[in-house]
Coordinates of C-alpha atoms and ligand atoms in Angstrom, one line a residue:
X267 CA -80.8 35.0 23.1
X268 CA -79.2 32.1 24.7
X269 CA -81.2 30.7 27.4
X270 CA -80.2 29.7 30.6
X271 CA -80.7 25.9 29.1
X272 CA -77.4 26.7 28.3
X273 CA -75.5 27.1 31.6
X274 CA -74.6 23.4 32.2
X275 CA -71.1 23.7 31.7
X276 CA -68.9 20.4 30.8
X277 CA -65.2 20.4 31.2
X278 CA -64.3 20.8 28.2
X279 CA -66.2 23.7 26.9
X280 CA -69.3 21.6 26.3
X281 CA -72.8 22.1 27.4
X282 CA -75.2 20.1 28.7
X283 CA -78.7 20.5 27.5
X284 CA -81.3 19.0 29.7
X285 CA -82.1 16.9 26.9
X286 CA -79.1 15.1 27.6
X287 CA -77.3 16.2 24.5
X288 CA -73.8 18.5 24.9
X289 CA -73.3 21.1 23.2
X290 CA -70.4 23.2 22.1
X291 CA -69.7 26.2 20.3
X292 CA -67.2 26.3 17.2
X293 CA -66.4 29.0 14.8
X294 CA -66.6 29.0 10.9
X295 CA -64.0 30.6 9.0
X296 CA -66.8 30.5 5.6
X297 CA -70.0 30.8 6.8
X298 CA -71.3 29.9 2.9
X299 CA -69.1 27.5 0.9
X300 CA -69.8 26.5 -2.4
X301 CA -72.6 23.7 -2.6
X302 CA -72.7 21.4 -5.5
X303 CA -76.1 19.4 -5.3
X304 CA -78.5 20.4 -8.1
X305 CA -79.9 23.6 -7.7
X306 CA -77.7 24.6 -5.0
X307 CA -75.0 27.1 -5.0
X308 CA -74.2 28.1 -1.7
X309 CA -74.7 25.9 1.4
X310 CA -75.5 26.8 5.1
X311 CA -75.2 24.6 7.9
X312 CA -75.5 25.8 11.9
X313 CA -74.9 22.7 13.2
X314 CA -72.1 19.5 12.9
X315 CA -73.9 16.0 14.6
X316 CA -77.8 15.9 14.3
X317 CA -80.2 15.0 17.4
X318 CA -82.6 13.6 14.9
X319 CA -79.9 10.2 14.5
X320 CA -81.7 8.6 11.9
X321 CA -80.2 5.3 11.7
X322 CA -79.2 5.3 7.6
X323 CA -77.9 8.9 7.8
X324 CA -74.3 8.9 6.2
X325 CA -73.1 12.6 6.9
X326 CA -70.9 11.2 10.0
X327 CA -69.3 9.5 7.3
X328 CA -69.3 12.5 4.6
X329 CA -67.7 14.0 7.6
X330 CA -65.5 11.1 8.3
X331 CA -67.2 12.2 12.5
X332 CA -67.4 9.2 14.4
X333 CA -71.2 8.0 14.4
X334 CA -71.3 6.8 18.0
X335 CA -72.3 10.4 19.3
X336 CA -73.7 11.6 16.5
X337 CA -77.2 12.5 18.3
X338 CA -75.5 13.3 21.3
X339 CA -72.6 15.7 20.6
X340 CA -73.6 18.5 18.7
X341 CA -71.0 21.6 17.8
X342 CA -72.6 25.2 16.6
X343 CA -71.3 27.7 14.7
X344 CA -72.4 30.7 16.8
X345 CA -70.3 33.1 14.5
X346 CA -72.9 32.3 11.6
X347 CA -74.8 34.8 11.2
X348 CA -72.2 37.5 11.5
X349 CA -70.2 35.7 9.2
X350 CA -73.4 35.6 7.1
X351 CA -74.0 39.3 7.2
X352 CA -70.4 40.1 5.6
X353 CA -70.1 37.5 2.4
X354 CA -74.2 38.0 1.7
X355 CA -72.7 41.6 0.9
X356 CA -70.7 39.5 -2.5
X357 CA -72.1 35.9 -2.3
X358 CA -75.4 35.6 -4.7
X359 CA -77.2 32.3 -5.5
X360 CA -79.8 29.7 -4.0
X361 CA -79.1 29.3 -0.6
X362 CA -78.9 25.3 0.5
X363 CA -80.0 25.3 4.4
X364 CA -79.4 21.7 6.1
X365 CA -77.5 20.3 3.1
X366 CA -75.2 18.2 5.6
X367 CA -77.5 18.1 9.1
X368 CA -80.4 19.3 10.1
X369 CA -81.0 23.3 10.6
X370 CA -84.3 22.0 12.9
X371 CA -83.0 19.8 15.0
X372 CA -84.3 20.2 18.9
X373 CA -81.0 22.4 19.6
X374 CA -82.1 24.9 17.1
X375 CA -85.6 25.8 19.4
X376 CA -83.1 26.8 22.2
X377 CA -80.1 28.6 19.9
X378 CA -82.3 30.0 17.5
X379 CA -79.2 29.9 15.0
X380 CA -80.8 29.0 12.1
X381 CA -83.6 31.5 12.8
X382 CA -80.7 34.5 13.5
X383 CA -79.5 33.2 10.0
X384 CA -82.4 33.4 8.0
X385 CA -82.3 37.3 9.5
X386 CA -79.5 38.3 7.9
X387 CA -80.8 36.5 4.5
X388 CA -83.9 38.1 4.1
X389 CA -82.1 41.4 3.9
X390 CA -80.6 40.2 0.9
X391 CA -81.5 38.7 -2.5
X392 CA -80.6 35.3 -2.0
X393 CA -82.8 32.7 -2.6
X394 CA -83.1 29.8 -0.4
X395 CA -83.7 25.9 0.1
X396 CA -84.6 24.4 2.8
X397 CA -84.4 20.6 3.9
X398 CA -85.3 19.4 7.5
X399 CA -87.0 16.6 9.2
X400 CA -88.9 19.3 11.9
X401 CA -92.0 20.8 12.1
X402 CA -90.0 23.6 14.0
X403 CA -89.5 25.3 10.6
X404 CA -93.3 26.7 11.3
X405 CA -91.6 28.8 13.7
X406 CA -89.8 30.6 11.2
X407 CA -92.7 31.1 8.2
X408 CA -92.9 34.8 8.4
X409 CA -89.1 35.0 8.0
X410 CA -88.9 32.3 5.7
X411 CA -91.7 34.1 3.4
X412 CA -90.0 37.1 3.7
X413 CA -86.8 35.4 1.6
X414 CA -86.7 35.7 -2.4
X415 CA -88.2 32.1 -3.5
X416 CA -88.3 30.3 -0.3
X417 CA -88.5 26.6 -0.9
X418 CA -89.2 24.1 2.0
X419 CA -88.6 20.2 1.7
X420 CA -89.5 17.7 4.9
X421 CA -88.3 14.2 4.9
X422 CA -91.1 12.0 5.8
X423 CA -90.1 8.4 4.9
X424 CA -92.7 6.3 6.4
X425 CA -96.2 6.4 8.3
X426 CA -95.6 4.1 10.4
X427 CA -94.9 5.9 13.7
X428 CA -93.4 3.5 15.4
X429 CA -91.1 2.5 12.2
X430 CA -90.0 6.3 12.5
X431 CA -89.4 6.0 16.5
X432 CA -86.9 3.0 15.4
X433 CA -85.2 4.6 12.3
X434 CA -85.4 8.2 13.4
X435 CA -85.3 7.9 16.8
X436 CA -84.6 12.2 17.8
X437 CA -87.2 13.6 15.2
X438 CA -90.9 14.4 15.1
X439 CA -93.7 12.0 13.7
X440 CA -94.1 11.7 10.5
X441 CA -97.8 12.9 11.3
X442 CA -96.2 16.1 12.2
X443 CA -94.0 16.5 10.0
X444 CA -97.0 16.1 7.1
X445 CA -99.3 18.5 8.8
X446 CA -96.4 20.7 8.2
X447 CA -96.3 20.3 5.1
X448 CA -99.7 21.1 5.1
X449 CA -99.5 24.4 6.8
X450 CA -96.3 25.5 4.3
X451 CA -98.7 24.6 1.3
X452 CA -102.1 26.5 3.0
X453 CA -99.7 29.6 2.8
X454 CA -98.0 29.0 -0.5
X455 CA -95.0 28.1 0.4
X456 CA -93.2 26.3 -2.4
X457 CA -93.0 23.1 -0.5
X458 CA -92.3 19.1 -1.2
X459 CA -91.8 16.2 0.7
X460 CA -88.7 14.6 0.5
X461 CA -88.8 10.6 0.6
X462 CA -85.7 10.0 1.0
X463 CA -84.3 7.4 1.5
X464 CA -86.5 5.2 0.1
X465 CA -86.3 2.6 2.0
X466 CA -86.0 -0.9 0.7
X467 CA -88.3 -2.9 2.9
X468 CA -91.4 -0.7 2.3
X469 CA -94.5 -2.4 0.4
X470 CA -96.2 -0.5 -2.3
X471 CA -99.2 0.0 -0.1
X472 CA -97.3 1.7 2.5
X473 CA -95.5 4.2 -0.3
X474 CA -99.1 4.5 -1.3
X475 CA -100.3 5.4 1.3
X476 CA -97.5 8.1 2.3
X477 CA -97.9 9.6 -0.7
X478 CA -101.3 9.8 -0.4
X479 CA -101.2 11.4 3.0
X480 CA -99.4 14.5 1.4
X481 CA -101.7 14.6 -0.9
X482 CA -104.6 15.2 1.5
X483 CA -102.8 17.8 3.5
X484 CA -102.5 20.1 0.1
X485 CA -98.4 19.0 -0.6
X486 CA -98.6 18.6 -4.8
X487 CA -94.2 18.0 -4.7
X488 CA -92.8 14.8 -4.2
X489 CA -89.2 13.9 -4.2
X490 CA -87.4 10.9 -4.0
X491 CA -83.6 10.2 -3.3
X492 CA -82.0 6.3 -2.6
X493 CA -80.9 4.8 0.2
X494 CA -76.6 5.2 0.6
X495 CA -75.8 1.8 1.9
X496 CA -72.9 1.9 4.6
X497 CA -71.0 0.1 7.3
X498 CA -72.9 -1.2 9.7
X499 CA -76.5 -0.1 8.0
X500 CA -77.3 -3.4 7.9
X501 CA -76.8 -4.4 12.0
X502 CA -78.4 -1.1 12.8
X503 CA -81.4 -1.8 11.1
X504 CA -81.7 -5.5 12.6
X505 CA -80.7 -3.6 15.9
X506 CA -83.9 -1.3 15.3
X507 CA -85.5 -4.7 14.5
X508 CA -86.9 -3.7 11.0
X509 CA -85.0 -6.1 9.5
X510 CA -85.1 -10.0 9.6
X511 CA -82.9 -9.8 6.8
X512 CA -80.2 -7.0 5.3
X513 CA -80.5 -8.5 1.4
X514 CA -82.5 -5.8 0.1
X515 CA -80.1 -3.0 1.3
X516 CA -78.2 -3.7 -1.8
X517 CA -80.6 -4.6 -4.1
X518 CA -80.6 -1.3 -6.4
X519 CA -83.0 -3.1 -8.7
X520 CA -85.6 -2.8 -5.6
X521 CA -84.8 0.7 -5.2
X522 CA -85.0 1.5 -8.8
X523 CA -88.8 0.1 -8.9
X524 CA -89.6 1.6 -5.7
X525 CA -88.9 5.0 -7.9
X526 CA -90.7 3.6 -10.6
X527 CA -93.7 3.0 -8.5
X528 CA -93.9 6.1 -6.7
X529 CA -93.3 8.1 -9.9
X530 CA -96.6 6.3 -11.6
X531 CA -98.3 6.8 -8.5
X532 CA -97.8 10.4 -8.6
X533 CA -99.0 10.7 -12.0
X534 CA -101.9 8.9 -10.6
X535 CA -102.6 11.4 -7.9
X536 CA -101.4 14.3 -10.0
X537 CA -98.3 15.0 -8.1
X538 CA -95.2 16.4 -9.2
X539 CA -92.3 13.9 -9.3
X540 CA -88.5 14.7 -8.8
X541 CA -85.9 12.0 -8.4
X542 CA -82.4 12.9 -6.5
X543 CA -81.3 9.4 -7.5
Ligands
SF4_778 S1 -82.1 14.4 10.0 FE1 -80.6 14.2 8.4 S2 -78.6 14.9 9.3 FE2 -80.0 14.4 11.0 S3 -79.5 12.3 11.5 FE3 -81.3 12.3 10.1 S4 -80.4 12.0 8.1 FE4 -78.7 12.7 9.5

């Protein structure tokens, strides 16, 4: 069901959401390629561009897309599913949803394309693996549970809310996003959060104290994964003004005992610890 959200028509095929993002449908000739991150055989992304426009994210450039509109020009593949339905019929192995942007971005609680998608796959055997910054993934439990091994990772970086506001300007509080983490765990959903990146700047005490804040909410996962410096990180992050200075962006040693720490801190609090360094 496409709602009428949907009938602000731009010249050029676009659509104008009233959140101020456009819109546009494309079509997918392979609606699951081959994914090669660990664990991951087949990936599944609804959506190029990403309303969430988290300052560090480097799929524009994975994509070689131009980062300027990002957040603000979103294509979906609205042949998905149907695509979906035929190669599920051959195509076996964990399922990667949101391996390149995010399947819960504010689009998807209009489109409902990553919901229509997770249809087709729980009438097969796939398993799957999810990775999103939303709390909208609550919307989906019951189809999510229905799946073979569901698996449910949320980014939550910081808990500073208005760190988040600056760095991840389009997506939901990090207080959200934990008490969704929360609710996954309550119903045995096998569910971690994903720190990722780590960023450089953070104290101990504020790693601490994420990690912590999972804890309390029933989350026992914990993942980490580095921060992928890039052109113009550095002046986006003074921009955002978290930064007075960019010298720690590069300073892998800083990264590698940010790991360090939040690996021992995990065995402190009896937390499972994964690295995607
Ligand atoms: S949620 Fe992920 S894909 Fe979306 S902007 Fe942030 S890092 Fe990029």
């Amino acid at each position: 069901m496409i709602t009428r959200d949907l009938d602000f028509f731009l010249d050029d095929g676009r659509k104008e959401m009233p959140s101020g993002v456009s819109a546009k449908e494309v079509r997918c000739k392979v609606a699951l390629p081959l994914s090669n991150l660990p664990g991951l055989d087949l990936a599944l992304n609804p959506y190029v561009g990403c309303e969430h426009g988290c300052v560090y994210c480097f799929a524009p450039d994975v994509l070689k897309r131009d980062r300027s509109d990002w957040a603000t020009r979103v294509d979906y593949r609205a042949n998905l599913p149907v695509g979906l339905s035929r190669e599920l019929k051959t195509k076996r192995g964990v399922i990667g949803i949101g391996t390149v942007t995010d399947p819960y971005q504010p689009l998807e609680g209009v489109l409902l394309l990553t919901r229509k998608c997770l249809m087709e796959i729980s009438r097969h055997d796939n398993p799957i693996s999810i990775l999103t910054k939303s709390d909208l993934v609550l919307r989906d439990l019951e189809l999510i549970i229905a799946t073979r091994r569901p698996e449910v990772g949320i980014t939550v970086t910081c808990t500073d809310e208005g760190l988040a506001k600056r760095i991840e300007p389009g997506a939901p509080s990090p207080r959200r996003r934990i008490a969704a983490l929360g609710e996954l765990s309550q119903v045995g959903v096998n569910s971690y959060v994903m720190i990722g990146p780590v960023l450089p700047f953070l104290e101990d005490h504020d790693l601490s104290a994420l990690l912590m804040e999972v804890k309390a909410v029933g989350c026992e996962r914990v993942m980490v994964d580095r921060l992928r410096p890039r052109p113009g990180l550095d002046e986006a992050l003074l921009g955002a003004k978290v930064l007075r200075t960019t010298s720690c962006l590069t300073d892998f040693a800083q990264m590698g005992r940010q790991a360090r720490y939040i690996r021992d801190e995990c065995v402190r609090l009896g937390l499972r610890f994964e690295s995607a360094f």
